[in-house]
mmCIF file of C-alpha atoms in Angstrom:
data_model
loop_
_atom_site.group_PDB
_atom_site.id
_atom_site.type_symbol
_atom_site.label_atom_id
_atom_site.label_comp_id
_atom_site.label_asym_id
_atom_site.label_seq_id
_atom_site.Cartn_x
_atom_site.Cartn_y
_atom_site.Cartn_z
ATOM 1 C CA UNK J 1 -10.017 6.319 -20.321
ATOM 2 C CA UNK J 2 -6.201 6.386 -19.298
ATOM 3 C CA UNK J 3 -5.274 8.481 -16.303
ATOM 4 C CA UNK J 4 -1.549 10.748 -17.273
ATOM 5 C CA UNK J 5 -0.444 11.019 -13.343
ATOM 6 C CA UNK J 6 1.444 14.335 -13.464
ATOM 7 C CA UNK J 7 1.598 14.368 -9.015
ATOM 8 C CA UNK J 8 4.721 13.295 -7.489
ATOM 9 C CA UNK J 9 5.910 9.417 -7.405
ATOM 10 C CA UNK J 10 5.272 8.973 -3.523
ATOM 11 C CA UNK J 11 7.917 7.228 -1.866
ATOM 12 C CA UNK J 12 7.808 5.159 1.532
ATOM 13 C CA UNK J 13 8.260 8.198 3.556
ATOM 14 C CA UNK J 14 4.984 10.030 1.561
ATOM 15 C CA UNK J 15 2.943 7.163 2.130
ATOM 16 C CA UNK J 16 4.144 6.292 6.115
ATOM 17 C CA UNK J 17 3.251 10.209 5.805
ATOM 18 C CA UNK J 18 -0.275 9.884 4.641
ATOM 19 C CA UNK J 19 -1.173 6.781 6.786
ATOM 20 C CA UNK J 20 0.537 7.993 9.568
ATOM 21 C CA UNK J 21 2.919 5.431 10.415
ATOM 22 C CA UNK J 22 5.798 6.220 13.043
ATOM 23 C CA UNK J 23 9.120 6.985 11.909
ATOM 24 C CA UNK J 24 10.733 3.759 13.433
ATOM 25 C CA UNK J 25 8.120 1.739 12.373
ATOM 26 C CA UNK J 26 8.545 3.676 8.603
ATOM 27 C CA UNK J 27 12.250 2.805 9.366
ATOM 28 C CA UNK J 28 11.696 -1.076 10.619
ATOM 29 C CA UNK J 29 10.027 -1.312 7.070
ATOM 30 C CA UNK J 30 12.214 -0.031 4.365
ATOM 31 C CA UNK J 31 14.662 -2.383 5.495
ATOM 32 C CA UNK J 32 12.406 -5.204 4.528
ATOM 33 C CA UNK J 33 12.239 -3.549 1.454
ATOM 34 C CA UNK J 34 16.012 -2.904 0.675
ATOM 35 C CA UNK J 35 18.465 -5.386 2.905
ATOM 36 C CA UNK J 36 20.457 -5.837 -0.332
ATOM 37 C CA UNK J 37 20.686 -2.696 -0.988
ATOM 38 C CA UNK J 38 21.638 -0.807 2.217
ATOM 39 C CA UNK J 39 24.344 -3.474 1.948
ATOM 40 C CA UNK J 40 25.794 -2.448 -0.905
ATOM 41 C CA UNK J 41 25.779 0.948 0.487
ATOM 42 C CA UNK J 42 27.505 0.758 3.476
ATOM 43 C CA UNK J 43 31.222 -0.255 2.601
ATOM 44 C CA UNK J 44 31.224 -2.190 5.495
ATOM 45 C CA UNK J 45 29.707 -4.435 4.080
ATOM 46 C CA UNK J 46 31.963 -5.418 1.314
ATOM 47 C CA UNK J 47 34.255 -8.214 1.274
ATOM 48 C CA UNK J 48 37.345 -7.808 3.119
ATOM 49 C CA UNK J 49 36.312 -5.291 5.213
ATOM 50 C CA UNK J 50 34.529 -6.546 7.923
ATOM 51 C CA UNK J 51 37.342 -6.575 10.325
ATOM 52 C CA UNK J 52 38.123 -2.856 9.414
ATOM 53 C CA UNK J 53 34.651 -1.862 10.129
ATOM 54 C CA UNK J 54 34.601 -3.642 13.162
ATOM 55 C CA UNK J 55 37.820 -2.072 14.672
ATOM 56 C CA UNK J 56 36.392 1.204 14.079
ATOM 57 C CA UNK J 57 33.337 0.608 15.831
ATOM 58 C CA UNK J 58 35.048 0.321 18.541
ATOM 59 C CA UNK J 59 37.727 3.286 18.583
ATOM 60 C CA UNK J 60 41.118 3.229 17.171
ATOM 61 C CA UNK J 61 43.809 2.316 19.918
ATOM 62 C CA UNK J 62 41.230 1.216 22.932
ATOM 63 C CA UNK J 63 42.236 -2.043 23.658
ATOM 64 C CA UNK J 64 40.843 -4.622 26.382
ATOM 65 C CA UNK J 65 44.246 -4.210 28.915
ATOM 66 C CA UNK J 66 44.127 -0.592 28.467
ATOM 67 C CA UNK J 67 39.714 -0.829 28.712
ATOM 68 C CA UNK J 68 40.566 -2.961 32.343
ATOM 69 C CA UNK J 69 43.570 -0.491 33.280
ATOM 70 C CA UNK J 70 40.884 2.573 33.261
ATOM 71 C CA UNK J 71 38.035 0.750 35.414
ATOM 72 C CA UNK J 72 41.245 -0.296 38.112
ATOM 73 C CA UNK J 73 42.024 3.217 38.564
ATOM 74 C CA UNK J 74 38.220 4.291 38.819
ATOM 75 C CA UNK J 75 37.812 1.722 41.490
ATOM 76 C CA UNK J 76 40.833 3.308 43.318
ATOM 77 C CA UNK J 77 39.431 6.893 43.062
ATOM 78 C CA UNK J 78 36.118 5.639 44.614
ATOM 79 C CA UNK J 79 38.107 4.136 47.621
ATOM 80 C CA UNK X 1 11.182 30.910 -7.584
ATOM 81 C CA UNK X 2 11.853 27.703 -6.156
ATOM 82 C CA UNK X 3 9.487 25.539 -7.996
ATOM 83 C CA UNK X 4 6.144 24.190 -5.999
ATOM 84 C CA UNK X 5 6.234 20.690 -5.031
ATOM 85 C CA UNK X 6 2.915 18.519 -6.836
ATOM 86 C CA UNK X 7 1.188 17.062 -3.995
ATOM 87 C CA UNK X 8 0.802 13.115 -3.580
ATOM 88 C CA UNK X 9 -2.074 11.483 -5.154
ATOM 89 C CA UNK X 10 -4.101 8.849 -2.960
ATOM 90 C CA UNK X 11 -6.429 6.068 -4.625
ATOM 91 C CA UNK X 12 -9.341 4.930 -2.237
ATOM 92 C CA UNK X 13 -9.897 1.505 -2.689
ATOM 93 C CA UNK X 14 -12.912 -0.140 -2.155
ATOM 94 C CA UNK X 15 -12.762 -4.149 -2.249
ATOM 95 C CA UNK X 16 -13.608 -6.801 0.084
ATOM 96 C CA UNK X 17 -11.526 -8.159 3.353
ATOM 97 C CA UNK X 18 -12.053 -12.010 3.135
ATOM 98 C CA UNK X 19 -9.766 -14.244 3.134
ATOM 99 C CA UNK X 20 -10.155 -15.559 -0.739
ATOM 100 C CA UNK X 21 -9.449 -12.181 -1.913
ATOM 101 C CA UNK X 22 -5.761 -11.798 0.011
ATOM 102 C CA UNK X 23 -4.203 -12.256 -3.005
ATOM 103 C CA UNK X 24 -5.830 -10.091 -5.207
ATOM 104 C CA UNK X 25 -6.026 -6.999 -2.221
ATOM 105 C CA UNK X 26 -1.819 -7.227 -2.049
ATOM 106 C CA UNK X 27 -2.147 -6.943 -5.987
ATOM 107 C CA UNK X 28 -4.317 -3.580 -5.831
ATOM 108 C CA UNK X 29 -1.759 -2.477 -3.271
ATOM 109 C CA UNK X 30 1.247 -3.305 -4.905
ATOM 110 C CA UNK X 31 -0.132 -1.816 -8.969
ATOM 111 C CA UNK X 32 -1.165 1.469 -7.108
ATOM 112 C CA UNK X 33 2.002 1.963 -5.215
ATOM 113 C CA UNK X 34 3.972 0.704 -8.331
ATOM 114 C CA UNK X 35 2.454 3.990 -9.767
ATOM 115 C CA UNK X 36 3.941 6.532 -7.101
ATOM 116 C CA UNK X 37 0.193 6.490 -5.769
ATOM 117 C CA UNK X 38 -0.979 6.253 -1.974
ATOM 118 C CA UNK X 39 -3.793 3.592 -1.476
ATOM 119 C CA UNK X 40 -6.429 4.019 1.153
ATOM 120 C CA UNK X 41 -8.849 2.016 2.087
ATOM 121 C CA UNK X 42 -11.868 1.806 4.725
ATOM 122 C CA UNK X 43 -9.652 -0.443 6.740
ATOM 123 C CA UNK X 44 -7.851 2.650 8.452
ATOM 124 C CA UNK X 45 -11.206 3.771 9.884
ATOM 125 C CA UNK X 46 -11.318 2.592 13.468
ATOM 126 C CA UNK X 47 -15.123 1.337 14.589
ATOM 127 C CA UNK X 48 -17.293 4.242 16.006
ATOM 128 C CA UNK X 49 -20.451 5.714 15.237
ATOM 129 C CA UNK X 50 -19.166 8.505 13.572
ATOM 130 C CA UNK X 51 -17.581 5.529 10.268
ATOM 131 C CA UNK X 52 -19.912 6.921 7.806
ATOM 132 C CA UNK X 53 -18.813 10.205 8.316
ATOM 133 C CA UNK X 54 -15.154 8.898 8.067
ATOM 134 C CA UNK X 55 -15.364 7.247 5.160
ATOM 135 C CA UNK X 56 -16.823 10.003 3.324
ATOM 136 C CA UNK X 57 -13.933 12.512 3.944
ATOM 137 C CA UNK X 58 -11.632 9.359 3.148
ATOM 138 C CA UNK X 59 -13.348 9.358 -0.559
ATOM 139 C CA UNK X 60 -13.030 13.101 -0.509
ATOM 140 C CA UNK X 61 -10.072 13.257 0.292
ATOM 141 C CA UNK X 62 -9.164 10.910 -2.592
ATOM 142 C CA UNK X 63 -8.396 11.643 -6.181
ATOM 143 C CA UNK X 64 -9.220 8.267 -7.691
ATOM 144 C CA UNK X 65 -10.923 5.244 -6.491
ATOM 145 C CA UNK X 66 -10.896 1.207 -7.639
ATOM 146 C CA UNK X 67 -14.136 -0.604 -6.811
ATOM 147 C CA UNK X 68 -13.924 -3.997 -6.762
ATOM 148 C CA UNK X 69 -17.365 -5.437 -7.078
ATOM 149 C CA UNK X 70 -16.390 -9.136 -7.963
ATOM 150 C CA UNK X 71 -17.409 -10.686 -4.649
ATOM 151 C CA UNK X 72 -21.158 -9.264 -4.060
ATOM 152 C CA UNK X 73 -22.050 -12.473 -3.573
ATOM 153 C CA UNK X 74 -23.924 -14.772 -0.736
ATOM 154 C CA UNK X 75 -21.675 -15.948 2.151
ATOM 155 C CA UNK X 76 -21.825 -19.661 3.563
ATOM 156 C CA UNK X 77 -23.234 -18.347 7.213
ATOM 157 C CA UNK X 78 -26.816 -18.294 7.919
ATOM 158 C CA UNK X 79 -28.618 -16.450 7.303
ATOM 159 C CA UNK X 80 -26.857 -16.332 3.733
ATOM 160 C CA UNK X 81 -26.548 -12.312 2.642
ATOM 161 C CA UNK X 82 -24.430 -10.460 0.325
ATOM 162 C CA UNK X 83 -21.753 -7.600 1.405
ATOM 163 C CA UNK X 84 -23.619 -4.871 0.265
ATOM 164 C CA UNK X 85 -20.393 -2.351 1.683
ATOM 165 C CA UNK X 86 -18.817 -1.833 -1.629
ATOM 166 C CA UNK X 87 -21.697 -1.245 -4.073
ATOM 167 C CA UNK X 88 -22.859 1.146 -0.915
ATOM 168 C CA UNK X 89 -19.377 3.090 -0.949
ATOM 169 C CA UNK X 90 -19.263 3.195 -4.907
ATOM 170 C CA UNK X 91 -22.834 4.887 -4.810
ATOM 171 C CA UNK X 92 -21.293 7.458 -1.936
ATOM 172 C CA UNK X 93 -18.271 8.096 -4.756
ATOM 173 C CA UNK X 94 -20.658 8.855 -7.384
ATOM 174 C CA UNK X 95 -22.834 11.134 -5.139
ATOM 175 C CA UNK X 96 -19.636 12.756 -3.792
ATOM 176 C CA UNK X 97 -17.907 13.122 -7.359
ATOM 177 C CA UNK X 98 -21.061 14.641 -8.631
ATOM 178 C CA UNK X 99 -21.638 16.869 -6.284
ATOM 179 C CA UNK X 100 -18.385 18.759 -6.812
ATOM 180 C CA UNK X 101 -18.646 20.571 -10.559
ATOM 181 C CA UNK X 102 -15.435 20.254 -11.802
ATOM 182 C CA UNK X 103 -14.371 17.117 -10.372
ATOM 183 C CA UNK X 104 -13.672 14.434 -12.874
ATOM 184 C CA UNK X 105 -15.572 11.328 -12.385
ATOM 185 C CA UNK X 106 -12.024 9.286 -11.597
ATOM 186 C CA UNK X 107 -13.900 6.222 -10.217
ATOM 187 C CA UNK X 108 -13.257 2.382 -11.809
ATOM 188 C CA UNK X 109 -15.761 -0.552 -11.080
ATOM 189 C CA UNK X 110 -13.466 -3.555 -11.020
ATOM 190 C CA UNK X 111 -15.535 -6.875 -11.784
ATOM 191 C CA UNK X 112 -14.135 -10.606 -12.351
ATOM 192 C CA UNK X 113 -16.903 -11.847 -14.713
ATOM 193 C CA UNK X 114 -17.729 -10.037 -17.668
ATOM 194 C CA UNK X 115 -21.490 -8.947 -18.150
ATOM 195 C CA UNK X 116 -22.689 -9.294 -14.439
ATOM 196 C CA UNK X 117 -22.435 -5.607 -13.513
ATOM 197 C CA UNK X 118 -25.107 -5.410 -15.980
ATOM 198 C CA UNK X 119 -27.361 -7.816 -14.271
ATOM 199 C CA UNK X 120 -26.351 -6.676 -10.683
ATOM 200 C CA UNK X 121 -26.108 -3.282 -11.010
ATOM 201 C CA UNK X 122 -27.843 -2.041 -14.305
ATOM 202 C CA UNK X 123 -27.749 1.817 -13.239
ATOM 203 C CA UNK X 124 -24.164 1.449 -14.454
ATOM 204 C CA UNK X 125 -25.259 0.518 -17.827
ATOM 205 C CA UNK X 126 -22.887 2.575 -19.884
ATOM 206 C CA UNK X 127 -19.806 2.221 -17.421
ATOM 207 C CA UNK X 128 -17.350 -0.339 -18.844
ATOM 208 C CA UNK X 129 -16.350 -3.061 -16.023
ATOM 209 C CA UNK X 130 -12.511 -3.347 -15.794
ATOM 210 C CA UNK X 131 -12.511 -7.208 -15.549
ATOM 211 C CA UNK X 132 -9.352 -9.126 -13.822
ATOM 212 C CA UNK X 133 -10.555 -12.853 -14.059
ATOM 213 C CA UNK X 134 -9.926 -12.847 -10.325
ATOM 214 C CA UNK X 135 -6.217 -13.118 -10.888
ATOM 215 C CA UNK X 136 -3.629 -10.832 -9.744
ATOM 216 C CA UNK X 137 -2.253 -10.408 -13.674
ATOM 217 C CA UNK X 138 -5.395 -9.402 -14.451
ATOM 218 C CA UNK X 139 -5.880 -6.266 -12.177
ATOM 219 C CA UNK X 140 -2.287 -5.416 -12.433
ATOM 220 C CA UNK X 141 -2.956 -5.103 -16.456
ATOM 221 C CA UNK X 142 -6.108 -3.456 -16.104
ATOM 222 C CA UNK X 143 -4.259 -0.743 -13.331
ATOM 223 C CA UNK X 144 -1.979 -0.325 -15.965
ATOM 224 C CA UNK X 145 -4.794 0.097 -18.528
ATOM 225 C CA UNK X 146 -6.155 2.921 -16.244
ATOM 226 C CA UNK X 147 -2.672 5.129 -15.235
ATOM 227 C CA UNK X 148 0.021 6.273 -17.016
ATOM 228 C CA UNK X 149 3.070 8.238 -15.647
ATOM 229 C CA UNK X 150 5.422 9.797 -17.621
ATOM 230 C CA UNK X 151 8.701 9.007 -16.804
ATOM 231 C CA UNK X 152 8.316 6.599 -14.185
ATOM 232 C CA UNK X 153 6.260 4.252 -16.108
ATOM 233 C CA UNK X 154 6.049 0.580 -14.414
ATOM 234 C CA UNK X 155 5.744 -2.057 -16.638
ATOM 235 C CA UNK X 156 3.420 -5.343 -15.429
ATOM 236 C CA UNK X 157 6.526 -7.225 -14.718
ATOM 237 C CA UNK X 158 7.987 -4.423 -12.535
ATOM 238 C CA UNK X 159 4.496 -4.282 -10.534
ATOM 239 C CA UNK X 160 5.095 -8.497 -10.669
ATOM 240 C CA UNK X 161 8.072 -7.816 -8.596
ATOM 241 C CA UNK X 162 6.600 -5.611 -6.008
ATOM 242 C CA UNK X 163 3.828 -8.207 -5.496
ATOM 243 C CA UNK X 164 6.071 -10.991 -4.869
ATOM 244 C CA UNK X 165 8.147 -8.876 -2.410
ATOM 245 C CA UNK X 166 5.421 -7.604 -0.567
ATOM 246 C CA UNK X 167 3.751 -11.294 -0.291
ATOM 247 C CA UNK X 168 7.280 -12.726 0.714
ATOM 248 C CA UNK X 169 7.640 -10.582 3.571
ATOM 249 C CA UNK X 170 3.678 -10.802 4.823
ATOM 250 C CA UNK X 171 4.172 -13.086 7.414
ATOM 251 C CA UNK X 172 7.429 -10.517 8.689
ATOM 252 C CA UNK X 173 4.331 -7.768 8.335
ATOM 253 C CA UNK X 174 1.727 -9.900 10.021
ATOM 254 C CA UNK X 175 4.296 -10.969 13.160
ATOM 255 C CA UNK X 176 5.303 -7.318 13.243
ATOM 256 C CA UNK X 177 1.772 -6.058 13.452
ATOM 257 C CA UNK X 178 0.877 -8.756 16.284
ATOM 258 C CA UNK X 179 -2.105 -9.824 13.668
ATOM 259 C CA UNK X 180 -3.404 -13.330 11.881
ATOM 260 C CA UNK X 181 -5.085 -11.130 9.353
ATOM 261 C CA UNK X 182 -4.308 -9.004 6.672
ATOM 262 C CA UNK X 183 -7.275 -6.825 7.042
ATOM 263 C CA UNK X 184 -5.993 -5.100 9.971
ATOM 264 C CA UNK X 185 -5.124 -1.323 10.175
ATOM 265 C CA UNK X 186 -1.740 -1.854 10.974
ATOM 266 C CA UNK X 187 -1.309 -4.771 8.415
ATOM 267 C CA UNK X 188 -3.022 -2.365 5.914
ATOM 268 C CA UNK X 189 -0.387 0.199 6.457
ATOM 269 C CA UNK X 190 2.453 -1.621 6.695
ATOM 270 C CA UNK X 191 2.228 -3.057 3.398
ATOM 271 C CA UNK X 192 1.190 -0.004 1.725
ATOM 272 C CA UNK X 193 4.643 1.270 3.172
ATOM 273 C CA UNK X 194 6.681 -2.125 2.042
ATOM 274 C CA UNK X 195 4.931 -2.077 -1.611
ATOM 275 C CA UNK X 196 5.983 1.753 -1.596
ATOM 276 C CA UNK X 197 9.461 1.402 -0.574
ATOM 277 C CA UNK X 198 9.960 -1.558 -3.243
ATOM 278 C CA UNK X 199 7.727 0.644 -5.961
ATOM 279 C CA UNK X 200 10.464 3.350 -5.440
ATOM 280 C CA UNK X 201 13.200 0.783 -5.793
ATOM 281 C CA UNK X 202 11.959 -1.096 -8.483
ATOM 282 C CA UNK X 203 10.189 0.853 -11.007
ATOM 283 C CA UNK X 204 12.890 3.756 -12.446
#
């Protein structure tokens, strides 16, 4: 006798639910499961625009001399 | 009205934990999550005293259940004895399913050589065996003989797929879980969660 399944498809997040897995561990997981795809995702990840992403990771305009400049003067304050 | 979400569906699967059968558990895994079902299995039940107790609300608390009788057989240690755990929990499904009036009697007896259930186990004369062959085509066919979804159908290739992902990244699983063996808790639900996340992926 064939089974029609009319309950809902349950994703990874139902079934960490269920079994009671953490959220972090749930997370550590999925990306086994999907490395290609959260690549694709994330258009930082596309060709060409590494650098771009990088730069912005770091802030726009915050550059090492300017980074060493700010921890000079917070040294002077202290004094 | 906002329209009320179906619950989940979980499939309580009774099979053995040695090491010959690794294959074939990561199959029954990957075909039930294939099918947007939860698989549960005796493994989550810590040891206490109270187990019995435990794994009777774990097959009430289940819709369906697979029982994999194919290795009721005597082990190499002396003295030589057969695991009599899964024809024990399928007679505590059939007690429990008959109990209840209106449940259906959603239970499968999973066997890998035709025409021994009726020699071991002749009170299920009249139940038809599903029988895999103990290869992992064979119960992903015969899940797929049991369920059918509309919509989200998977094919046997598509639950192919989700096998081979989920047994590529065991030893990831295993060194993430801090275990050699698959029939750990941990393990358990860890590749439940993997087979899910690449059931959701790959079957559309």
């Amino acid at each position: 006798m064939t089974i029609v399944l009319d309950s809902t498809f349950a994703t990874a997040e139902d079934t960490a639910k269920a079994l009671g897995v953490s959220k972090s561990r749930l997370k550590r997981l999925v990306r086994l499961a999907g490395p290609v795809a959260m690549k694709a995702e994330r258009p930082a990840f596309r060709a060409g625009m590494r650098h771009a992403a990088t730069s912005r990771r770091r802030g726009p305009g915050v550059t090492a001399k300017r980074k060493k400049q700010t921890r000079g003067k917070t040294k002077k304050a202290a004094h | 009205m906002a329209k009320r979400k179906r619950p989940r569906t979980d499939v309580f699967l009774n099979i053995p934990y040695d090491k010959k059968f690794e294959r074939l558990f990561l199959a029954y895994i990957a075909g039930v999550s294939a099918f947007g079902l939860v698989p549960r299995a005796t493994l989550e039940i810590p040891d206490s005293s109270r187990r019995l107790d435990k794994i009777l609300n774990l097959i009430r608390d289940c819709k369906y259940s697979i029982h994999d009788l194919s290795r009721v057989e005597l082990d190499r240690t002396k003295p030589r004895t057969p695991r009599f755990n899964m024809p024990f929990e399928l007679g505590l499904t059939v007690a429990v399913r008959k109990r209840k009036r209106n449940m259906k009697e959603n239970w499968y007896v999973f066997e890998s050589v035709d025409y021994r259930l009726e020699k071991s186990l002749s009170d299920l004369n009249g139940t038809d065996p599903k029988i895999h062959d103990g290869r992992v085509s064979g119960v992903l066919g015969e899940l797929c003989h049991i369920f059918r979804r509309r919509g989200r159908q998977p094919s046997v290739q598509q639950m192919r797929q989700i096998y081979r992902e989920v047994r590529k990244n065991q030893s990831v699983i295993l060194k993430e879980s801090g275990a050699k063996s698959l029939y750990k808790a941990r393990v358990f639900k860890n590749i439940c969660v993997v087979a899910s996340a690449w059931a959701d992926r790959v079957v559309a």
